[in-house]
Structure formats: C-alpha cells, structure tokens
Amino acid sequence: MFSLSTLRRTIPSLLSTTSTTLTPPHVLVQSSNIQQRHRSNRSRRGLYDGKDIRFGNNVPFSMKKTRRRWNPNVQFKTLYSEVLDESIKFHVTTAALRTIDKFGGLDNYLLGSPNVSTKGEGEGQKIRNRIIQKLKHREQLKKQAIARGESTEEFDNKIILVGKKIKSDEVNE
C-alpha cells in the first residue's frame, strides 16, 4: 500500500503540522505544562486519590499467563464537610480516606489535593466548587460587616476550621 520511504517522509511532516501528539490514553499527557495521567470514567465518579483500575497477568507455575485486573478498594461512605455543614455521600477509596485524615478533613483534602481537579463533573469536583463558592460568599459577608463596623469574630471562627484566614486590609483602617 505505502512504501517505507513514503511513510518516512510523510510522518515527520504530519507531526510538525499538527499540534496533537499520537499517544495511547494510558501514557502521561502533557497539557499546559502540567503532566496528568489519564483517568478512567470510574475514577472520575468519586474520590479515588489517584488510584485506578490496573491490568496485568496471573502467572502460575506453568507460566501460562491469563489476563486479570486489580480494582481499587472503593467504599460508599458519608463524609462531613465543615464549611458546607452537611454530610455528603461519596465513592471513596480507602487510600483516599487515609489521605483525608492526613489533610485534616474533607474540605482541606478537596481544596488541597492534586487528585481533585477543578474541571469535570465528578463527585469531588462538584463539592469542591461548592466549598469555594461558600468561602467566597463568607469573605463578601465579612467585608460587608467590616464596612458596617460590626464584629467579625464569627467569620474568623468558621474560616479557621478550613485552615485559611482571610487577610483584609480594611481591618487595619
């Protein structure tokens, strides 16, 4: 069909004219200077903490390999968000539960973990966006209270739970 010399001449020209790279989905994909590993649809639905389905072989003594897969240990748990003040049900791996404890709670995990992205429609992304909206709303309420000359202690107490303080120049004025 095509000669080897024709393919050698056309492939480099195709690669130079197109901006996309020809890589399989399991390979690291580089987008906007950040490398991200391909995530399965299943792991987008919950808090998987970078865990995903792995594939491999069972190799017995006879060395006859049979394909198999390793699934992540996924549990359906109810986790509490301090900022939203509600319990939320998640598909979560046991590794993610340990990481949530290390981060100091669900809110800190969702805001600080590199495994929860800002784009997409997964369970973690939706709740993360709600938390950010709630924090922005509290910041606006605090600025309004400062402008009226009211006390802002209740805002500071709620925001400290997340581990973030709002720095305000209006307080010093």
Short mmCIF file of C-alpha atoms in Angstrom, two decimals:
data_model
loop_
_atom_site.label_atom_id
_atom_site.label_comp_id
_atom_site.label_asym_id
_atom_site.label_seq_id
_atom_site.Cartn_x
_atom_site.Cartn_y
_atom_site.Cartn_z
CA MET A 1 0.00 0.00 0.00
CA PHE A 2 2.61 2.58 1.13
CA SER A 3 6.29 2.18 0.67
CA LEU A 4 8.62 2.55 3.63
CA SER A 5 10.31 5.61 2.14
CA THR A 6 6.95 7.33 1.61
CA LEU A 7 5.99 6.76 5.27
CA ARG A 8 9.35 8.11 6.46
CA ARG A 9 8.79 11.31 4.51
CA THR A 10 5.13 11.88 5.45
CA ILE A 11 5.11 11.08 9.17
CA PRO A 12 7.52 13.86 10.25
CA SER A 13 5.63 16.39 8.12
CA LEU A 14 2.33 15.31 9.66
CA LEU A 15 3.71 15.61 13.17
CA SER A 16 5.14 19.06 12.53
CA THR A 17 1.87 20.42 11.08
CA THR A 18 -0.43 19.09 13.80
CA SER A 19 -0.27 20.16 17.42
CA THR A 20 -1.69 16.95 18.84
CA THR A 21 0.51 14.07 19.89
CA LEU A 22 -0.18 10.48 19.00
CA THR A 23 -0.07 8.73 22.36
CA PRO A 24 -2.18 5.96 23.84
CA PRO A 25 -4.51 7.07 26.65
CA HIS A 26 -2.57 5.32 29.43
CA VAL A 27 0.56 7.39 28.77
CA LEU A 28 1.16 10.68 30.56
CA VAL A 29 -0.48 13.52 28.66
CA GLN A 30 1.12 16.95 28.82
CA SER A 31 -1.28 19.87 28.78
CA SER A 32 -0.39 23.44 29.71
CA ASN A 33 2.98 22.42 31.23
CA ILE A 34 1.35 20.03 33.73
CA GLN A 35 1.52 16.30 33.20
CA GLN A 36 -1.68 14.46 34.03
CA ARG A 37 -2.28 10.74 33.96
CA HIS A 38 -5.33 9.51 32.08
CA ARG A 39 -8.20 8.81 34.49
CA SER A 40 -10.88 6.23 33.84
CA ASN A 41 -14.53 7.18 33.93
CA ARG A 42 -14.94 5.12 37.07
CA SER A 43 -12.31 7.08 38.99
CA ARG A 44 -13.88 10.38 37.93
CA ARG A 45 -17.05 9.47 39.80
CA GLY A 46 -15.56 9.53 43.27
CA LEU A 47 -12.58 10.33 45.47
CA TYR A 48 -10.04 7.78 44.29
CA ASP A 49 -6.86 9.65 45.34
CA GLY A 50 -5.01 8.73 42.15
CA LYS A 51 -5.92 5.04 42.36
CA ASP A 52 -7.39 3.40 39.30
CA ILE A 53 -8.00 0.01 37.73
CA ARG A 54 -4.72 -1.80 36.98
CA PHE A 55 -4.27 -4.58 34.46
CA GLY A 56 -1.84 -7.46 34.37
CA ASN A 57 -1.39 -11.22 34.23
CA ASN A 58 -1.80 -14.13 36.57
CA VAL A 59 1.35 -16.20 36.14
CA PRO A 60 1.17 -19.74 37.56
CA PHE A 61 3.97 -22.31 37.73
CA SER A 62 3.21 -23.45 34.18
CA MET A 63 3.85 -19.85 33.01
CA LYS A 64 0.55 -19.75 31.10
CA LYS A 65 -0.48 -16.14 31.56
CA THR A 66 -4.11 -15.16 31.94
CA ARG A 67 -5.27 -11.55 31.95
CA ARG A 68 -6.71 -10.07 35.10
CA ARG A 69 -7.42 -6.69 36.66
CA TRP A 70 -6.93 -5.16 40.06
CA ASN A 71 -9.75 -2.91 41.22
CA PRO A 72 -9.25 -0.18 43.81
CA ASN A 73 -10.82 -0.73 47.21
CA VAL A 74 -13.88 1.52 46.80
CA GLN A 75 -16.34 2.13 49.62
CA PHE A 76 -19.52 4.18 49.68
CA LYS A 77 -19.09 6.47 52.67
CA THR A 78 -20.74 9.53 54.16
CA LEU A 79 -18.19 12.28 54.89
CA TYR A 80 -18.79 15.54 56.75
CA SER A 81 -17.92 18.93 55.27
CA GLU A 82 -17.30 21.60 57.92
CA VAL A 83 -17.66 24.51 55.51
CA LEU A 84 -20.92 23.31 54.00
CA ASP A 85 -22.07 21.97 57.38
CA GLU A 86 -23.54 18.81 55.87
CA SER A 87 -22.78 15.15 55.35
CA ILE A 88 -22.11 14.09 51.77
CA LYS A 89 -22.05 10.58 50.30
CA PHE A 90 -19.01 9.67 48.21
CA HIS A 91 -17.50 6.73 46.39
CA VAL A 92 -14.13 6.82 48.13
CA THR A 93 -11.11 4.51 48.22
CA THR A 94 -9.53 3.50 51.49
CA ALA A 95 -6.34 5.27 50.38
CA ALA A 96 -8.36 8.48 49.93
CA LEU A 97 -9.82 8.06 53.44
CA ARG A 98 -6.30 7.93 54.88
CA THR A 99 -5.30 10.98 52.84
CA ILE A 100 -8.38 12.89 54.02
CA ASP A 101 -7.27 12.23 57.61
CA LYS A 102 -3.76 13.46 56.80
CA PHE A 103 -5.11 16.66 55.23
CA GLY A 104 -7.23 17.29 58.33
CA GLY A 105 -10.70 16.82 56.90
CA LEU A 106 -12.72 16.57 53.73
CA ASP A 107 -12.65 20.31 52.98
CA ASN A 108 -8.87 20.59 53.20
CA TYR A 109 -8.49 17.47 51.04
CA LEU A 110 -10.80 18.77 48.32
CA LEU A 111 -9.11 22.19 48.29
CA GLY A 112 -5.52 20.99 48.52
CA SER A 113 -5.23 17.61 46.84
CA PRO A 114 -3.76 17.45 43.34
CA ASN A 115 -6.02 14.45 42.64
CA VAL A 116 -9.20 16.56 42.79
CA SER A 117 -9.31 18.73 39.70
CA THR A 118 -11.30 21.90 39.14
CA LYS A 119 -12.62 20.72 35.78
CA GLY A 120 -15.11 17.97 35.16
CA GLU A 121 -18.31 16.70 36.65
CA GLY A 122 -17.06 14.23 39.26
CA GLU A 123 -18.35 13.99 42.82
CA GLY A 124 -15.23 15.61 44.25
CA GLN A 125 -15.16 18.47 41.74
CA LYS A 126 -18.78 19.43 42.38
CA ILE A 127 -18.35 19.58 46.16
CA ARG A 128 -15.00 21.40 45.80
CA ASN A 129 -16.69 24.09 43.70
CA ARG A 130 -19.48 24.42 46.28
CA ILE A 131 -16.91 24.86 49.07
CA ILE A 132 -15.08 27.56 47.10
CA GLN A 133 -18.37 29.39 46.45
CA LYS A 134 -19.25 29.22 50.14
CA LEU A 135 -15.84 30.59 51.18
CA LYS A 136 -16.12 33.45 48.67
CA HIS A 137 -19.59 34.26 49.97
CA ARG A 138 -18.31 34.31 53.56
CA GLU A 139 -15.50 36.63 52.50
CA GLN A 140 -18.02 39.02 50.93
CA LEU A 141 -20.18 38.93 54.07
CA LYS A 142 -17.12 39.64 56.21
CA LYS A 143 -16.16 42.64 54.07
CA GLN A 144 -19.70 43.97 54.36
CA ALA A 145 -19.62 43.51 58.13
CA ILE A 146 -16.28 45.35 58.34
CA ALA A 147 -17.73 48.19 56.26
CA ARG A 148 -20.66 48.45 58.68
CA GLY A 149 -18.28 48.35 61.67
CA GLU A 150 -19.59 45.07 63.08
CA SER A 151 -17.59 42.33 64.79
CA THR A 152 -16.10 39.67 62.53
CA GLU A 153 -15.32 37.02 65.15
CA GLU A 154 -17.95 34.57 63.87
CA PHE A 155 -16.47 34.70 60.36
CA ASP A 156 -12.93 34.13 61.66
CA ASN A 157 -14.04 31.12 63.71
CA LYS A 158 -15.71 29.45 60.74
CA ILE A 159 -12.85 30.10 58.35
CA ILE A 160 -10.19 28.83 60.78
CA LEU A 161 -11.85 25.39 60.60
CA VAL A 162 -10.75 25.16 56.98
CA GLY A 163 -7.27 26.36 57.79
CA LYS A 164 -7.49 29.53 55.73
CA LYS A 165 -7.71 33.05 57.09
CA ILE A 166 -8.95 35.91 55.00
CA LYS A 167 -6.46 38.72 55.00
CA SER A 168 -8.24 42.01 54.99
CA ASP A 169 -6.68 45.47 54.71
CA GLU A 170 -9.95 47.07 55.82
CA VAL A 171 -9.46 45.78 59.39
CA ASN A 172 -6.34 47.93 59.84
CA GLU A 173 -8.06 51.10 58.62
#
